[in-house]
XYZ file of C-alpha atoms in Angstrom:
429
model
C -45.255 -89.432 55.532
C -43.144 -92.565 55.220
C -41.878 -94.010 58.510
C -40.470 -97.220 60.027
C -41.814 -99.274 62.932
C -39.251 -101.699 64.329
C -40.088 -104.684 66.512
C -37.528 -106.756 68.400
C -39.868 -109.221 70.099
C -41.130 -112.183 68.051
C -44.304 -112.305 70.187
C -45.372 -108.940 68.750
C -45.434 -110.360 65.230
C -49.098 -111.345 65.556
C -50.109 -107.679 65.379
C -48.621 -107.428 61.877
C -49.383 -110.905 60.508
C -52.338 -110.004 58.277
C -50.565 -107.018 56.740
C -47.432 -109.118 56.156
C -49.418 -111.873 54.435
C -51.160 -109.340 52.233
C -47.776 -108.042 51.058
C -46.521 -111.548 50.214
C -48.872 -111.769 47.241
C -47.378 -108.543 45.884
C -43.732 -109.568 46.368
C -41.791 -110.651 43.296
C -39.900 -113.874 43.853
C -41.580 -114.565 47.202
C -40.934 -117.943 48.831
C -42.124 -119.525 52.051
C -38.984 -118.124 53.698
C -40.501 -114.641 53.222
C -43.543 -115.522 55.365
C -44.061 -114.566 59.026
C -44.498 -118.265 59.869
C -41.002 -119.000 58.573
C -39.502 -116.239 60.682
C -41.325 -117.403 63.801
C -39.997 -120.953 63.549
C -36.558 -119.794 62.433
C -36.361 -117.622 65.524
C -37.580 -120.370 67.864
C -34.970 -122.826 66.575
C -31.993 -120.670 65.630
C -32.539 -117.284 67.291
C -30.392 -117.956 70.332
C -27.676 -115.283 70.754
C -29.260 -113.188 67.999
C -31.184 -109.929 68.067
C -34.363 -109.570 66.043
C -34.917 -106.420 63.985
C -38.065 -106.473 61.839
C -38.633 -103.181 60.009
C -42.183 -102.319 58.928
C -42.203 -99.453 56.435
C -45.433 -97.460 56.581
C -46.950 -94.743 54.410
C -49.592 -92.945 56.375
C -51.309 -95.706 58.320
C -50.586 -98.426 55.760
C -47.703 -100.904 55.804
C -46.098 -100.941 52.362
C -43.044 -103.077 53.038
C -41.265 -105.373 55.481
C -37.518 -105.938 55.914
C -36.776 -108.856 58.294
C -33.277 -108.604 59.768
C -31.258 -110.177 62.562
C -28.023 -109.233 64.308
C -26.035 -112.427 64.799
C -22.586 -113.307 66.105
C -20.428 -114.486 63.208
C -16.945 -115.950 63.400
C -14.486 -114.257 61.026
C -10.721 -114.240 60.534
C -10.532 -111.166 62.748
C -12.696 -112.565 65.533
C -16.408 -112.773 66.288
C -18.399 -109.872 64.861
C -21.986 -108.699 65.126
C -23.475 -108.901 61.653
C -26.757 -107.352 60.529
C -28.137 -109.728 57.910
C -31.139 -111.672 56.606
C -32.588 -114.658 58.544
C -31.994 -117.377 55.930
C -28.811 -119.312 56.839
C -28.601 -121.488 53.729
C -32.259 -122.543 53.620
C -32.836 -120.798 50.289
C -31.196 -119.090 47.339
C -32.697 -115.591 47.353
C -34.047 -113.262 50.009
C -34.975 -109.608 50.352
C -37.609 -107.066 51.283
C -41.328 -107.886 51.179
C -43.893 -105.750 49.378
C -44.713 -104.077 46.078
C -42.447 -101.038 46.640
C -38.935 -102.507 46.930
C -37.025 -99.291 46.183
C -38.868 -97.140 48.733
C -38.861 -99.958 51.282
C -35.096 -100.537 51.093
C -34.192 -96.834 51.111
C -36.426 -96.178 54.112
C -35.099 -99.247 55.938
C -31.478 -98.200 55.355
C -32.262 -94.654 56.489
C -33.692 -96.112 59.701
C -30.622 -98.318 60.226
C -28.343 -95.339 59.541
C -30.139 -93.160 62.091
C -30.471 -95.838 64.791
C -27.985 -96.686 67.515
C -25.497 -99.118 65.992
C -25.680 -102.588 67.528
C -23.712 -104.259 64.705
C -20.129 -104.297 63.454
C -21.004 -104.685 59.784
C -23.993 -105.068 57.481
C -23.900 -108.117 55.235
C -27.114 -108.666 53.264
C -26.659 -111.944 51.406
C -28.891 -113.863 48.968
C -29.698 -110.756 46.914
C -31.351 -111.590 43.574
C -29.719 -108.699 41.748
C -30.137 -110.073 38.227
C -33.705 -111.222 38.796
C -35.854 -108.971 40.983
C -33.544 -106.671 42.954
C -31.969 -104.778 40.020
C -29.401 -103.018 42.269
C -32.088 -101.600 44.571
C -30.267 -102.897 47.653
C -26.967 -101.425 46.500
C -28.577 -98.078 45.666
C -30.347 -98.015 49.044
C -26.984 -98.404 50.786
C -25.490 -95.567 48.780
C -28.504 -93.277 49.315
C -27.733 -93.018 53.045
C -23.973 -92.782 52.678
C -23.075 -96.398 53.432
C -19.937 -97.697 51.748
C -21.685 -100.300 49.649
C -19.554 -103.290 48.641
C -21.284 -105.753 46.342
C -19.962 -109.114 45.197
C -21.134 -112.590 44.315
C -22.280 -114.554 47.339
C -23.022 -117.975 45.793
C -23.167 -119.699 42.428
C -25.579 -122.585 42.690
C -26.216 -125.369 40.162
C -29.746 -125.639 38.858
C -31.810 -128.225 36.979
C -33.776 -126.407 34.291
C -36.779 -128.585 33.437
C -38.677 -126.148 31.220
C -39.071 -126.467 27.457
C -37.507 -129.917 27.273
C -38.369 -133.605 27.551
C -36.698 -136.437 29.419
C -34.989 -137.842 26.318
C -33.422 -134.509 25.365
C -32.423 -133.796 28.957
C -30.817 -137.224 29.324
C -28.977 -136.749 26.025
C -27.480 -133.518 27.403
C -25.747 -135.498 30.178
C -22.319 -137.010 29.647
C -21.991 -140.668 28.694
C -20.703 -141.495 32.174
C -23.696 -139.844 33.870
C -26.136 -141.587 31.531
C -24.565 -144.905 32.473
C -24.824 -144.091 36.192
C -28.528 -143.274 35.840
C -29.208 -146.449 33.843
C -27.254 -148.610 36.286
C -29.060 -147.111 39.282
C -32.430 -147.833 37.688
C -31.437 -151.437 37.032
C -30.019 -152.007 40.516
C -33.086 -150.511 42.180
C -35.373 -152.521 39.927
C -33.736 -155.768 41.065
C -35.105 -155.139 44.554
C -38.706 -155.195 43.385
C -41.470 -153.002 41.976
C -40.527 -149.296 41.823
C -43.085 -146.533 42.442
C -42.656 -142.765 42.695
C -44.934 -140.458 44.653
C -45.095 -136.650 44.734
C -47.339 -134.957 47.261
C -50.114 -132.906 45.713
C -51.003 -129.312 46.425
C -54.401 -129.381 48.098
C -56.724 -126.763 49.490
C -56.412 -127.001 53.304
C -60.098 -126.071 53.575
C -61.198 -128.917 51.304
C -62.732 -132.061 52.853
C -60.195 -134.818 53.394
C -57.197 -132.476 53.295
C -54.081 -134.445 54.216
C -50.721 -132.845 55.090
C -49.139 -136.339 54.812
C -47.624 -136.602 58.251
C -47.358 -140.323 57.531
C -44.774 -139.581 54.851
C -43.047 -137.125 57.149
C -42.692 -139.824 59.810
C -40.879 -142.002 57.254
C -38.823 -139.074 55.959
C -37.335 -138.147 59.337
C -35.979 -141.684 59.745
C -33.913 -141.472 56.560
C -30.123 -141.381 56.394
C -29.159 -137.957 55.062
C -25.423 -138.606 54.730
C -23.564 -139.520 51.559
C -20.119 -140.415 52.769
C -18.787 -137.372 54.599
C -21.291 -134.993 52.997
C -24.719 -134.214 54.388
C -27.596 -133.917 51.915
C -29.277 -131.395 54.195
C -29.515 -127.625 53.757
C -29.326 -125.186 56.639
C -25.641 -124.770 57.407
C -23.704 -126.337 60.262
C -26.504 -126.905 62.745
C -27.059 -130.461 63.977
C -29.268 -132.772 61.946
C -31.725 -133.194 64.815
C -32.092 -129.435 65.137
C -32.693 -129.040 61.410
C -35.196 -131.916 61.335
C -37.085 -130.325 64.229
C -37.194 -127.048 62.305
C -38.528 -128.704 59.140
C -41.118 -130.559 61.211
C -42.433 -127.290 62.614
C -42.608 -125.486 59.273
C -44.189 -128.446 57.450
C -47.729 -127.718 58.643
C -47.689 -123.978 57.748
C -45.916 -124.726 54.460
C -48.550 -127.301 53.492
C -51.335 -124.868 54.347
C -49.609 -122.261 52.165
C -49.429 -124.781 49.302
C -45.615 -124.745 49.252
C -44.469 -128.011 50.880
C -43.374 -130.937 48.715
C -42.466 -134.531 49.537
C -41.044 -136.756 46.792
C -40.758 -140.430 47.735
C -39.430 -143.578 46.072
C -41.019 -146.894 47.011
C -39.798 -150.417 46.355
C -42.409 -153.091 46.992
C -44.584 -150.498 48.745
C -41.807 -149.588 51.198
C -40.208 -146.132 51.169
C -36.493 -146.351 50.359
C -35.676 -142.700 49.551
C -37.303 -139.327 50.106
C -36.763 -135.629 49.317
C -38.298 -132.603 51.023
C -38.634 -129.222 49.324
C -40.425 -125.891 49.349
C -42.167 -124.746 46.182
C -42.516 -121.202 44.895
C -43.456 -119.437 41.699
C -40.407 -120.506 39.704
C -39.719 -124.021 40.946
C -38.762 -125.975 44.053
C -35.872 -125.588 46.506
C -34.974 -128.982 47.961
C -33.832 -128.858 51.571
C -33.071 -132.522 52.314
C -32.674 -135.836 50.505
C -32.184 -139.139 52.305
C -32.366 -142.923 51.957
C -33.328 -145.714 54.277
C -30.502 -147.364 56.195
C -29.298 -150.514 54.473
C -30.133 -149.325 50.961
C -27.570 -148.488 48.289
C -26.714 -145.004 47.025
C -28.384 -145.921 43.724
C -31.835 -145.310 45.219
C -30.984 -141.597 45.536
C -30.025 -141.487 41.844
C -33.246 -143.287 40.885
C -35.310 -140.939 43.066
C -33.689 -137.834 41.555
C -34.244 -139.143 38.024
C -37.950 -139.600 38.776
C -38.108 -136.120 40.288
C -36.648 -134.571 37.141
C -38.955 -136.597 34.882
C -42.036 -135.598 36.875
C -41.087 -131.903 36.877
C -40.581 -131.987 33.105
C -43.967 -133.669 32.742
C -45.664 -131.102 35.007
C -44.053 -128.140 33.212
C -42.176 -126.952 36.303
C -39.451 -124.382 35.577
C -36.597 -125.753 37.648
C -35.436 -127.916 40.525
C -32.872 -126.442 42.897
C -30.645 -129.165 44.355
C -27.763 -126.752 44.889
C -28.623 -126.195 48.563
C -27.632 -129.820 49.187
C -24.097 -129.489 47.800
C -22.339 -130.210 44.526
C -21.886 -133.928 45.099
C -25.610 -134.514 44.678
C -26.522 -131.685 42.341
C -23.499 -131.679 40.021
C -24.522 -134.593 37.787
C -28.027 -133.204 37.242
C -27.359 -129.488 36.760
C -27.615 -127.843 33.371
C -27.666 -124.177 34.432
C -26.540 -121.877 37.212
C -28.085 -119.176 39.365
C -26.146 -116.427 41.099
C -26.897 -114.588 44.330
C -25.080 -111.508 45.611
C -24.108 -109.980 48.920
C -24.199 -106.269 49.720
C -21.998 -105.180 52.638
C -21.157 -102.063 54.607
C -18.052 -101.799 56.812
C -18.323 -98.740 59.109
C -15.174 -96.662 59.320
C -15.542 -96.374 63.105
C -15.253 -100.166 63.514
C -11.536 -101.041 63.010
C -12.037 -104.816 62.870
C -14.712 -104.333 60.236
C -12.230 -102.426 58.107
C -9.654 -105.210 58.529
C -12.248 -107.718 57.314
C -13.010 -105.473 54.380
C -9.326 -105.386 53.422
C -9.173 -109.164 53.742
C -12.033 -109.553 51.262
C -10.417 -107.060 48.902
C -7.125 -108.979 48.957
C -8.940 -112.225 48.103
C -10.632 -110.742 45.044
C -9.257 -111.770 41.627
C -7.151 -109.236 39.767
C -9.439 -109.050 36.766
C -12.478 -106.900 37.397
C -15.436 -108.160 35.430
C -18.015 -106.157 37.341
C -17.679 -103.247 34.947
C -18.759 -105.376 32.011
C -22.450 -105.650 31.334
C -23.792 -109.187 31.479
C -26.661 -110.396 29.356
C -28.705 -112.856 31.410
C -32.395 -113.666 31.546
C -34.541 -112.051 34.185
C -34.647 -115.313 36.116
C -30.951 -114.850 36.911
C -30.091 -118.199 35.340
C -26.980 -118.451 33.253
C -25.952 -120.935 30.603
C -22.662 -121.952 32.124
C -21.589 -125.423 30.971
C -22.483 -128.205 33.397
C -18.875 -129.376 33.504
C -17.876 -126.205 35.329
C -20.498 -126.696 38.007
C -18.453 -129.330 39.775
C -16.353 -126.553 41.280
C -17.143 -125.365 44.779
C -19.869 -122.738 45.053
C -18.695 -121.431 48.408
C -17.488 -117.821 48.294
C -13.795 -117.254 48.999
C -14.549 -115.041 51.984
C -17.328 -117.169 53.436
C -17.960 -116.529 57.130
C -19.595 -119.112 59.322
C -21.960 -118.776 62.264
C -20.438 -119.393 65.672
C -22.277 -120.831 68.647
C -20.881 -118.234 71.046
C -22.055 -114.656 71.308
C -19.284 -112.041 71.288
C -18.196 -110.906 74.723
C -18.640 -107.255 73.756
C -22.211 -107.717 72.518
C -23.320 -104.515 74.204
C -20.017 -102.803 73.530
C -19.250 -99.794 71.390
C -22.262 -98.333 69.649
C -22.708 -95.361 67.486
C -25.572 -92.901 67.357
C -26.457 -91.538 63.964
C -27.974 -88.145 63.394
C -31.497 -87.809 62.132
C -31.533 -84.285 60.815
C -33.594 -83.357 57.806
C -30.445 -82.638 55.842
C -29.303 -86.231 56.303
C -32.476 -87.739 54.900
C -32.372 -88.595 51.184
C -35.124 -87.418 48.939
C -36.880 -90.252 47.122
C -40.190 -91.255 45.659
C -42.061 -94.555 45.947
C -41.317 -96.649 42.899
C -41.284 -100.358 42.122
């Protein structure tokens, strides 16, 4: 029999840690953000005013899937609403269920949500990798329990594809103006002294002399992460100190998992620029890029050029700078990746329906969703780089608010759990 065990207390996560870790190795597209360590530190730093809902899907006595969810207060055009969503908040591109049985896991999780007392005003699962690993499983899971599934693009992020190319060909694909900027930055940085680039290595934490490079981290956290009015720091609208504290806490577990990366640029043996990222099977998501106070913006350009060159040399698939904004990533991007959101607006929640109408009004007249798109499994398109300078924020973007809604424990709805309401399904990939 397939069932769901839900936990709402982060301290109970230890009882499921080994099973969760075992499922990570079977999860397609898994990143460090899918790990229990990520969720623990996310909750400690950003969980205030949220409710934790971790769903463990079991078959017999074996856990076959995990769906980490949170209910958070979100500010919308119709007021603050309680939103059931994934715990990512701009720290990555894709997110979803964990395990080797995504279809059964999502259907069972949605059946549990449908049958449970409603403590949310709407469901909004963002960062869905529909064209890569999800393949409409999330959307179909919504529909299987009678939810009004609304699916649309959440974000279009620029990407640096470093596979099957060399530095000369990549540089030639940039515009003349960008090539001149890169050359000028290299010259200006070179005038300051000897240039050296360092990329932290993946090491076995059990090996003698293992070094998580806290010395580099100490230099990194003193960098200036602002470029004019824009912050080169992922993670939404939280303060820089709060985000730095979060990265500090996940650095150790990420290094032990072989997923942390520090790229640093040195001039005369002194660090002048640094980038921090999390690696996964397809590439690296960069979460922050900064430069030392008193240095010019050219050091960031020189650092990024060395990062791209090194990734091409190492055969890495891609670098994701899109989490840091278009101002930094636009000049380097040669492809695009798309994530989706899947939403449900309950009929019994009037404000939710108003928000749904607002999104519908903002949609373009032409409906391209009915046309089949031919894209690689990696969900990377071949959109021209010139178009990537446009904003990647969705038209109906909703931001997190610091205040919990006053009616947090307000109207709730109890769903039936009769046998007739339960969808028939089989466990498939």
